[in-house]
Amino acid sequence: MGCVILRQEKGGYQGKQGGIFTEGVSAESVGAKGLCLHVLHIPANSKGEPHLHAGHESAIYVVNGVHEIWHGEDLENRDTLHPGDMVYVPANMPHMPVTGDEPVTVVVARTDPREQESVHLLSPRDP
């Protein structure tokens, strides 16, 4: 098989962890064996679901929207992200995005080619 070109289409799917994913490179779309690459749109004034990716690393590139990432065993770490920032999320690290007054768009790469299979929601959510 050669290179596969994916064209962005309208819509997407709701991720278990929140936000709307524009489907990109994955096992389902192109037969990827070791990675996925998606665009995630997160609405303004929202919190994602606290979650982790079991056994898989993630990398996030912020396209637009200033927001926070809460991370750590009890989501005790809070970092503000700006367009152009990149974030490395180790495997099994609890995290969630928290947006302010503007919507956020990020590009997410993960070592899980099935993307949603390794998502494990955590509870309870921090109020």
Backbone as JSON Lines, residues from 0, in Angstrom:
{"i":0,"aa":"M","n":[0.86,-1.18,0.0],"ca":[0.0,0.0,0.0],"c":[0.9,1.24,0.0]}
{"i":1,"aa":"G","n":[0.49,2.22,-0.74],"ca":[1.23,3.48,-0.79],"c":[0.7,4.48,0.23]}
{"i":2,"aa":"C","n":[1.03,5.73,0.04],"ca":[0.54,6.8,0.91],"c":[-0.96,6.95,0.75]}
{"i":3,"aa":"V","n":[-1.61,7.35,1.83],"ca":[-3.05,7.57,1.81],"c":[-3.29,9.04,2.16]}
{"i":4,"aa":"I","n":[-4.06,9.72,1.34],"ca":[-4.39,11.12,1.58],"c":[-5.79,11.17,2.18]}
{"i":5,"aa":"L","n":[-5.93,11.86,3.3],"ca":[-7.23,12.04,3.94],"c":[-7.64,13.49,3.77]}
{"i":6,"aa":"R","n":[-8.83,13.71,3.31],"ca":[-9.36,15.07,3.18],"c":[-10.29,15.33,4.35]}
{"i":7,"aa":"Q","n":[-10.15,16.53,4.94],"ca":[-11.02,16.88,6.06],"c":[-12.45,16.98,5.58]}
{"i":8,"aa":"E","n":[-13.32,16.29,6.26],"ca":[-14.74,16.34,5.94],"c":[-15.48,16.97,7.1]}
{"i":9,"aa":"K","n":[-16.69,17.43,6.85],"ca":[-17.49,18.02,7.92],"c":[-17.84,16.95,8.93]}
{"i":10,"aa":"G","n":[-18.15,17.42,10.13],"ca":[-18.57,16.49,11.16],"c":[-17.4,15.97,11.96]}
{"i":11,"aa":"G","n":[-17.53,14.77,12.4],"ca":[-16.54,14.15,13.26],"c":[-17.28,13.28,14.25]}
{"i":12,"aa":"Y","n":[-16.61,12.9,15.3],"ca":[-17.27,12.09,16.31],"c":[-16.95,12.62,17.7]}
{"i":13,"aa":"Q","n":[-17.87,12.37,18.62],"ca":[-17.71,12.77,20.01],"c":[-16.78,11.78,20.7]}
{"i":14,"aa":"G","n":[-15.69,12.27,21.26],"ca":[-14.78,11.41,22.0],"c":[-15.33,11.11,23.38]}
{"i":15,"aa":"K","n":[-15.02,9.95,23.92],"ca":[-15.46,9.61,25.29],"c":[-15.0,10.66,26.29]}
{"i":16,"aa":"Q","n":[-13.82,11.24,26.02],"ca":[-13.21,12.2,26.93],"c":[-13.68,13.63,26.68]}
{"i":17,"aa":"G","n":[-14.58,13.83,25.72],"ca":[-15.09,15.15,25.41],"c":[-14.51,15.69,24.12]}
{"i":18,"aa":"G","n":[-15.15,16.69,23.56],"ca":[-14.7,17.31,22.33],"c":[-15.13,16.54,21.1]}
{"i":19,"aa":"I","n":[-14.97,17.2,19.96],"ca":[-15.32,16.6,18.67],"c":[-14.02,16.32,17.91]}
{"i":20,"aa":"F","n":[-13.82,15.07,17.55],"ca":[-12.64,14.65,16.82],"c":[-12.93,14.61,15.33]}
{"i":21,"aa":"T","n":[-12.09,15.26,14.53],"ca":[-12.11,15.08,13.09],"c":[-11.25,13.85,12.83]}
{"i":22,"aa":"E","n":[-11.85,12.8,12.3],"ca":[-11.1,11.56,12.12],"c":[-9.92,11.78,11.19]}
{"i":23,"aa":"G","n":[-8.81,11.26,11.61],"ca":[-7.59,11.38,10.82],"c":[-6.97,10.02,10.62]}
{"i":24,"aa":"V","n":[-5.68,9.96,10.77],"ca":[-4.94,8.72,10.59],"c":[-5.23,7.79,11.77]}
{"i":25,"aa":"S","n":[-5.65,6.58,11.46],"ca":[-5.94,5.59,12.51],"c":[-5.95,4.2,11.88]}
{"i":26,"aa":"A","n":[-6.12,3.2,12.71],"ca":[-6.25,1.83,12.2],"c":[-7.47,1.73,11.3]}
{"i":27,"aa":"E","n":[-8.56,2.37,11.72],"ca":[-9.81,2.28,10.97],"c":[-9.75,3.0,9.62]}
{"i":28,"aa":"S","n":[-9.11,4.17,9.6],"ca":[-9.14,4.98,8.38],"c":[-8.1,4.57,7.33]}
{"i":29,"aa":"V","n":[-6.9,4.17,7.79],"ca":[-5.84,3.86,6.83],"c":[-5.07,2.58,7.14]}
{"i":30,"aa":"G","n":[-5.47,1.88,8.19],"ca":[-4.76,0.67,8.57],"c":[-3.49,0.91,9.36]}
{"i":31,"aa":"A","n":[-3.4,2.07,10.04],"ca":[-2.21,2.38,10.84],"c":[-1.97,1.29,11.88]}
{"i":32,"aa":"K","n":[-0.71,1.0,12.13],"ca":[-0.34,-0.06,13.08],"c":[0.13,0.46,14.43]}
{"i":33,"aa":"G","n":[0.63,1.71,14.48],"ca":[1.23,2.16,15.73],"c":[0.96,3.6,16.1]}
{"i":34,"aa":"L","n":[0.07,4.28,15.38],"ca":[-0.19,5.67,15.74],"c":[-1.56,6.11,15.25]}
{"i":35,"aa":"C","n":[-2.01,7.21,15.82],"ca":[-3.18,7.91,15.3],"c":[-2.87,9.4,15.32]}
{"i":36,"aa":"L","n":[-3.54,10.13,14.47],"ca":[-3.37,11.58,14.38],"c":[-4.74,12.16,14.06]}
{"i":37,"aa":"H","n":[-5.23,13.01,14.98],"ca":[-6.56,13.59,14.83],"c":[-6.52,15.08,15.15]}
{"i":38,"aa":"V","n":[-7.55,15.78,14.71],"ca":[-7.77,17.16,15.12],"c":[-8.93,17.13,16.1]}
{"i":39,"aa":"L","n":[-8.75,17.78,17.24],"ca":[-9.77,17.83,18.29],"c":[-10.25,19.25,18.46]}
{"i":40,"aa":"H","n":[-11.58,19.41,18.45],"ca":[-12.22,20.71,18.66],"c":[-12.92,20.66,20.01]}
{"i":41,"aa":"I","n":[-12.55,21.61,20.89],"ca":[-13.12,21.64,22.24],"c":[-13.88,22.95,22.4]}
{"i":42,"aa":"P","n":[-15.17,22.87,22.8],"ca":[-15.95,24.1,22.92],"c":[-15.46,25.01,24.05]}
{"i":43,"aa":"A","n":[-15.8,26.28,23.93],"ca":[-15.48,27.26,24.98],"c":[-16.22,26.9,26.26]}
{"i":44,"aa":"N","n":[-15.66,27.34,27.38],"ca":[-16.28,27.17,28.7],"c":[-16.67,25.73,28.98]}
{"i":45,"aa":"S","n":[-15.72,24.82,28.77],"ca":[-16.02,23.41,29.01],"c":[-14.85,22.72,29.71]}
{"i":46,"aa":"K","n":[-15.17,21.58,30.31],"ca":[-14.17,20.69,30.88],"c":[-14.33,19.35,30.2]}
{"i":47,"aa":"G","n":[-13.22,18.78,29.77],"ca":[-13.28,17.42,29.25],"c":[-13.49,16.46,30.41]}
{"i":48,"aa":"E","n":[-13.61,15.2,30.1],"ca":[-13.71,14.18,31.14],"c":[-12.29,13.82,31.59]}
{"i":49,"aa":"P","n":[-12.07,13.7,32.91],"ca":[-10.77,13.24,33.37],"c":[-10.53,11.83,32.82]}
{"i":50,"aa":"H","n":[-9.37,11.6,32.24],"ca":[-9.12,10.31,31.6],"c":[-7.62,10.05,31.49]}
{"i":51,"aa":"L","n":[-7.31,8.83,31.09],"ca":[-5.94,8.48,30.75],"c":[-5.99,7.55,29.54]}
{"i":52,"aa":"H","n":[-4.84,7.36,28.93],"ca":[-4.72,6.47,27.78],"c":[-3.83,5.3,28.23]}
{"i":53,"aa":"A","n":[-4.47,4.17,28.49],"ca":[-3.78,3.01,29.05],"c":[-2.72,2.5,28.09]}
{"i":54,"aa":"G","n":[-1.46,2.59,28.54],"ca":[-0.35,2.05,27.77],"c":[0.06,2.86,26.56]}
{"i":55,"aa":"H","n":[-0.47,4.08,26.4],"ca":[-0.16,4.85,25.19],"c":[0.24,6.29,25.52]}
{"i":56,"aa":"E","n":[1.27,6.76,24.82],"ca":[1.73,8.14,24.93],"c":[0.93,9.02,23.97]}
{"i":57,"aa":"S","n":[0.82,10.3,24.32],"ca":[0.15,11.27,23.46],"c":[1.03,12.51,23.31]}
{"i":58,"aa":"A","n":[0.88,13.18,22.17],"ca":[1.5,14.47,21.93],"c":[0.41,15.39,21.42]}
{"i":59,"aa":"I","n":[0.38,16.61,21.93],"ca":[-0.66,17.58,21.59],"c":[0.0,18.85,21.09]}
{"i":60,"aa":"Y","n":[-0.51,19.38,19.98],"ca":[-0.06,20.67,19.45],"c":[-1.27,21.6,19.46]}
{"i":61,"aa":"V","n":[-1.13,22.75,20.12],"ca":[-2.24,23.7,20.23],"c":[-2.25,24.59,18.99]}
{"i":62,"aa":"V","n":[-3.33,24.48,18.21],"ca":[-3.5,25.29,17.01],"c":[-4.06,26.65,17.37]}
{"i":63,"aa":"N","n":[-5.15,26.67,18.12],"ca":[-5.72,27.93,18.59],"c":[-6.47,27.74,19.88]}
{"i":64,"aa":"G","n":[-6.61,28.82,20.63],"ca":[-7.34,28.82,21.89],"c":[-6.43,28.63,23.1]}
{"i":65,"aa":"V","n":[-6.43,29.63,23.97],"ca":[-5.72,29.53,25.24],"c":[-6.6,28.71,26.19]}
{"i":66,"aa":"H","n":[-6.01,27.73,26.86],"ca":[-6.77,26.88,27.78],"c":[-5.81,26.22,28.76]}
{"i":67,"aa":"E","n":[-6.36,25.43,29.68],"ca":[-5.53,24.73,30.65],"c":[-5.57,23.24,30.4]}
{"i":68,"aa":"I","n":[-4.5,22.57,30.8],"ca":[-4.5,21.12,30.91],"c":[-4.3,20.81,32.39]}
{"i":69,"aa":"W","n":[-5.22,20.05,32.95],"ca":[-5.11,19.59,34.32],"c":[-4.54,18.17,34.23]}
{"i":70,"aa":"H","n":[-3.52,17.88,35.03],"ca":[-2.88,16.57,34.92],"c":[-2.27,16.16,36.24]}
{"i":71,"aa":"G","n":[-2.0,14.87,36.36],"ca":[-1.45,14.3,37.59],"c":[-2.46,13.32,38.18]}
{"i":72,"aa":"E","n":[-2.03,12.57,39.16],"ca":[-2.89,11.53,39.74],"c":[-4.23,12.07,40.22]}
{"i":73,"aa":"D","n":[-4.23,13.27,40.81],"ca":[-5.47,13.9,41.27],"c":[-5.78,15.17,40.49]}
{"i":74,"aa":"L","n":[-5.25,15.26,39.26],"ca":[-5.39,16.45,38.42],"c":[-4.92,17.7,39.15]}
{"i":75,"aa":"E","n":[-3.88,17.53,40.0],"ca":[-3.41,18.62,40.84],"c":[-2.54,19.62,40.1]}
{"i":76,"aa":"N","n":[-2.01,19.27,38.96],"ca":[-1.17,20.18,38.18],"c":[-2.02,20.9,37.14]}
{"i":77,"aa":"R","n":[-1.85,22.2,37.05],"ca":[-2.64,23.01,36.12],"c":[-1.68,23.88,35.32]}
{"i":78,"aa":"D","n":[-1.66,23.68,34.0],"ca":[-0.78,24.46,33.13],"c":[-1.6,25.14,32.05]}
{"i":79,"aa":"T","n":[-1.27,26.4,31.76],"ca":[-1.94,27.15,30.71],"c":[-1.22,26.9,29.39]}
{"i":80,"aa":"L","n":[-2.02,26.6,28.37],"ca":[-1.48,26.32,27.04],"c":[-1.88,27.43,26.07]}
{"i":81,"aa":"H","n":[-0.97,27.77,25.17],"ca":[-1.18,28.82,24.18],"c":[-0.96,28.24,22.78]}
{"i":82,"aa":"P","n":[-1.52,28.9,21.76],"ca":[-1.25,28.44,20.39],"c":[0.25,28.32,20.16]}
{"i":83,"aa":"G","n":[0.64,27.21,19.53],"ca":[2.04,26.92,19.28],"c":[2.69,26.04,20.32]}
{"i":84,"aa":"D","n":[2.06,25.89,21.5],"ca":[2.6,25.02,22.53],"c":[2.44,23.55,22.14]}
{"i":85,"aa":"M","n":[3.36,22.73,22.62],"ca":[3.28,21.28,22.45],"c":[3.32,20.65,23.83]}
{"i":86,"aa":"V","n":[2.56,19.57,23.98],"ca":[2.48,18.88,25.27],"c":[2.75,17.4,25.05]}
{"i":87,"aa":"Y","n":[3.58,16.82,25.89],"ca":[3.79,15.38,25.92],"c":[3.02,14.83,27.11]}
{"i":88,"aa":"V","n":[2.17,13.83,26.88],"ca":[1.42,13.18,27.94],"c":[1.9,11.74,28.01]}
{"i":89,"aa":"P","n":[2.58,11.37,29.11],"ca":[3.05,9.99,29.23],"c":[1.88,9.0,29.28]}
{"i":90,"aa":"A","n":[2.17,7.76,28.94],"ca":[1.15,6.71,29.06],"c":[0.63,6.67,30.5]}
{"i":91,"aa":"N","n":[-0.66,6.43,30.63],"ca":[-1.33,6.24,31.93],"c":[-1.39,7.5,32.8]}
{"i":92,"aa":"M","n":[-1.14,8.68,32.23],"ca":[-1.16,9.93,32.99],"c":[-2.58,10.53,32.96]}
{"i":93,"aa":"P","n":[-3.25,10.65,34.12],"ca":[-4.56,11.31,34.14],"c":[-4.43,12.76,33.68]}
{"i":94,"aa":"H","n":[-5.39,13.2,32.86],"ca":[-5.38,14.57,32.37],"c":[-6.76,14.94,31.83]}
{"i":95,"aa":"M","n":[-6.99,16.23,31.65],"ca":[-8.2,16.73,30.99],"c":[-8.0,18.18,30.6]}
{"i":96,"aa":"P","n":[-8.65,18.59,29.49],"ca":[-8.58,19.99,29.08],"c":[-9.68,20.8,29.75]}
{"i":97,"aa":"V","n":[-9.37,22.05,30.03],"ca":[-10.36,22.99,30.6],"c":[-10.25,24.27,29.78]}
{"i":98,"aa":"T","n":[-11.36,24.64,29.13],"ca":[-11.33,25.82,28.27],"c":[-11.95,27.03,28.97]}
{"i":99,"aa":"G","n":[-11.62,28.2,28.46],"ca":[-12.18,29.45,28.94],"c":[-13.18,29.99,27.94]}
{"i":100,"aa":"D","n":[-13.06,31.28,27.64],"ca":[-14.04,31.96,26.8],"c":[-13.87,31.74,25.3]}
{"i":101,"aa":"E","n":[-12.9,30.95,24.9],"ca":[-12.71,30.71,23.46],"c":[-12.63,29.22,23.18]}
{"i":102,"aa":"P","n":[-13.13,28.8,22.02],"ca":[-12.98,27.39,21.65],"c":[-11.51,27.08,21.38]}
{"i":103,"aa":"V","n":[-11.19,25.79,21.42],"ca":[-9.81,25.34,21.29],"c":[-9.74,24.3,20.17]}
{"i":104,"aa":"T","n":[-8.69,24.38,19.39],"ca":[-8.39,23.34,18.4],"c":[-6.97,22.85,18.64]}
{"i":105,"aa":"V","n":[-6.82,21.53,18.75],"ca":[-5.52,20.93,18.94],"c":[-5.35,19.77,17.96]}
{"i":106,"aa":"V","n":[-4.11,19.45,17.66],"ca":[-3.78,18.25,16.9],"c":[-3.23,17.25,17.91]}
{"i":107,"aa":"V","n":[-3.78,16.03,17.88],"ca":[-3.4,15.01,18.84],"c":[-2.79,13.81,18.11]}
{"i":108,"aa":"A","n":[-1.61,13.42,18.54],"ca":[-0.97,12.2,18.03],"c":[-0.86,11.23,19.2]}
{"i":109,"aa":"R","n":[-1.1,9.96,18.93],"ca":[-1.06,8.97,20.0],"c":[-0.49,7.67,19.45]}
{"i":110,"aa":"T","n":[0.14,6.9,20.33],"ca":[0.7,5.62,19.93],"c":[-0.36,4.52,19.85]}
{"i":111,"aa":"D","n":[-1.61,4.85,20.03],"ca":[-2.72,3.89,19.92],"c":[-3.41,4.09,18.57]}
{"i":112,"aa":"P","n":[-3.24,3.18,17.62],"ca":[-3.84,3.37,16.31],"c":[-5.37,3.3,16.32]}
{"i":113,"aa":"R","n":[-5.96,2.79,17.39],"ca":[-7.42,2.71,17.48],"c":[-8.0,3.87,18.28]}
{"i":114,"aa":"E","n":[-7.2,4.77,18.76],"ca":[-7.53,6.04,19.4],"c":[-8.44,5.91,20.61]}
{"i":115,"aa":"Q","n":[-9.7,5.55,20.45],"ca":[-10.63,5.53,21.58],"c":[-10.52,4.27,22.44]}
{"i":116,"aa":"E","n":[-9.86,3.22,21.95],"ca":[-9.79,1.98,22.73],"c":[-9.02,2.13,24.02]}
{"i":117,"aa":"S","n":[-7.97,2.94,24.05],"ca":[-7.16,3.07,25.27],"c":[-7.68,4.15,26.22]}
{"i":118,"aa":"V","n":[-8.77,4.83,25.87],"ca":[-9.31,5.89,26.73],"c":[-10.02,5.25,27.92]}
{"i":119,"aa":"H","n":[-9.56,5.6,29.12],"ca":[-10.2,5.14,30.34],"c":[-10.65,6.38,31.12]}
{"i":120,"aa":"L","n":[-11.97,6.52,31.27],"ca":[-12.51,7.65,32.03],"c":[-12.27,7.43,33.51]}
{"i":121,"aa":"L","n":[-11.98,8.53,34.21],"ca":[-11.73,8.49,35.64],"c":[-12.85,9.23,36.35]}
{"i":122,"aa":"S","n":[-13.1,8.87,37.58],"ca":[-14.12,9.58,38.34],"c":[-13.69,9.59,39.79]}
{"i":123,"aa":"P","n":[-14.2,10.48,40.61],"ca":[-15.14,11.53,40.19],"c":[-14.4,12.7,39.56]}
{"i":124,"aa":"R","n":[-15.14,13.5,38.8],"ca":[-14.58,14.68,38.18],"c":[-14.37,15.75,39.25]}
{"i":125,"aa":"D","n":[-13.27,16.48,39.12],"ca":[-13.01,17.61,40.03],"c":[-14.09,18.65,39.79]}
{"i":126,"aa":"P","n":[-14.76,19.15,40.84],"ca":[-15.85,20.13,40.63],"c":[-15.36,21.44,40.04]}
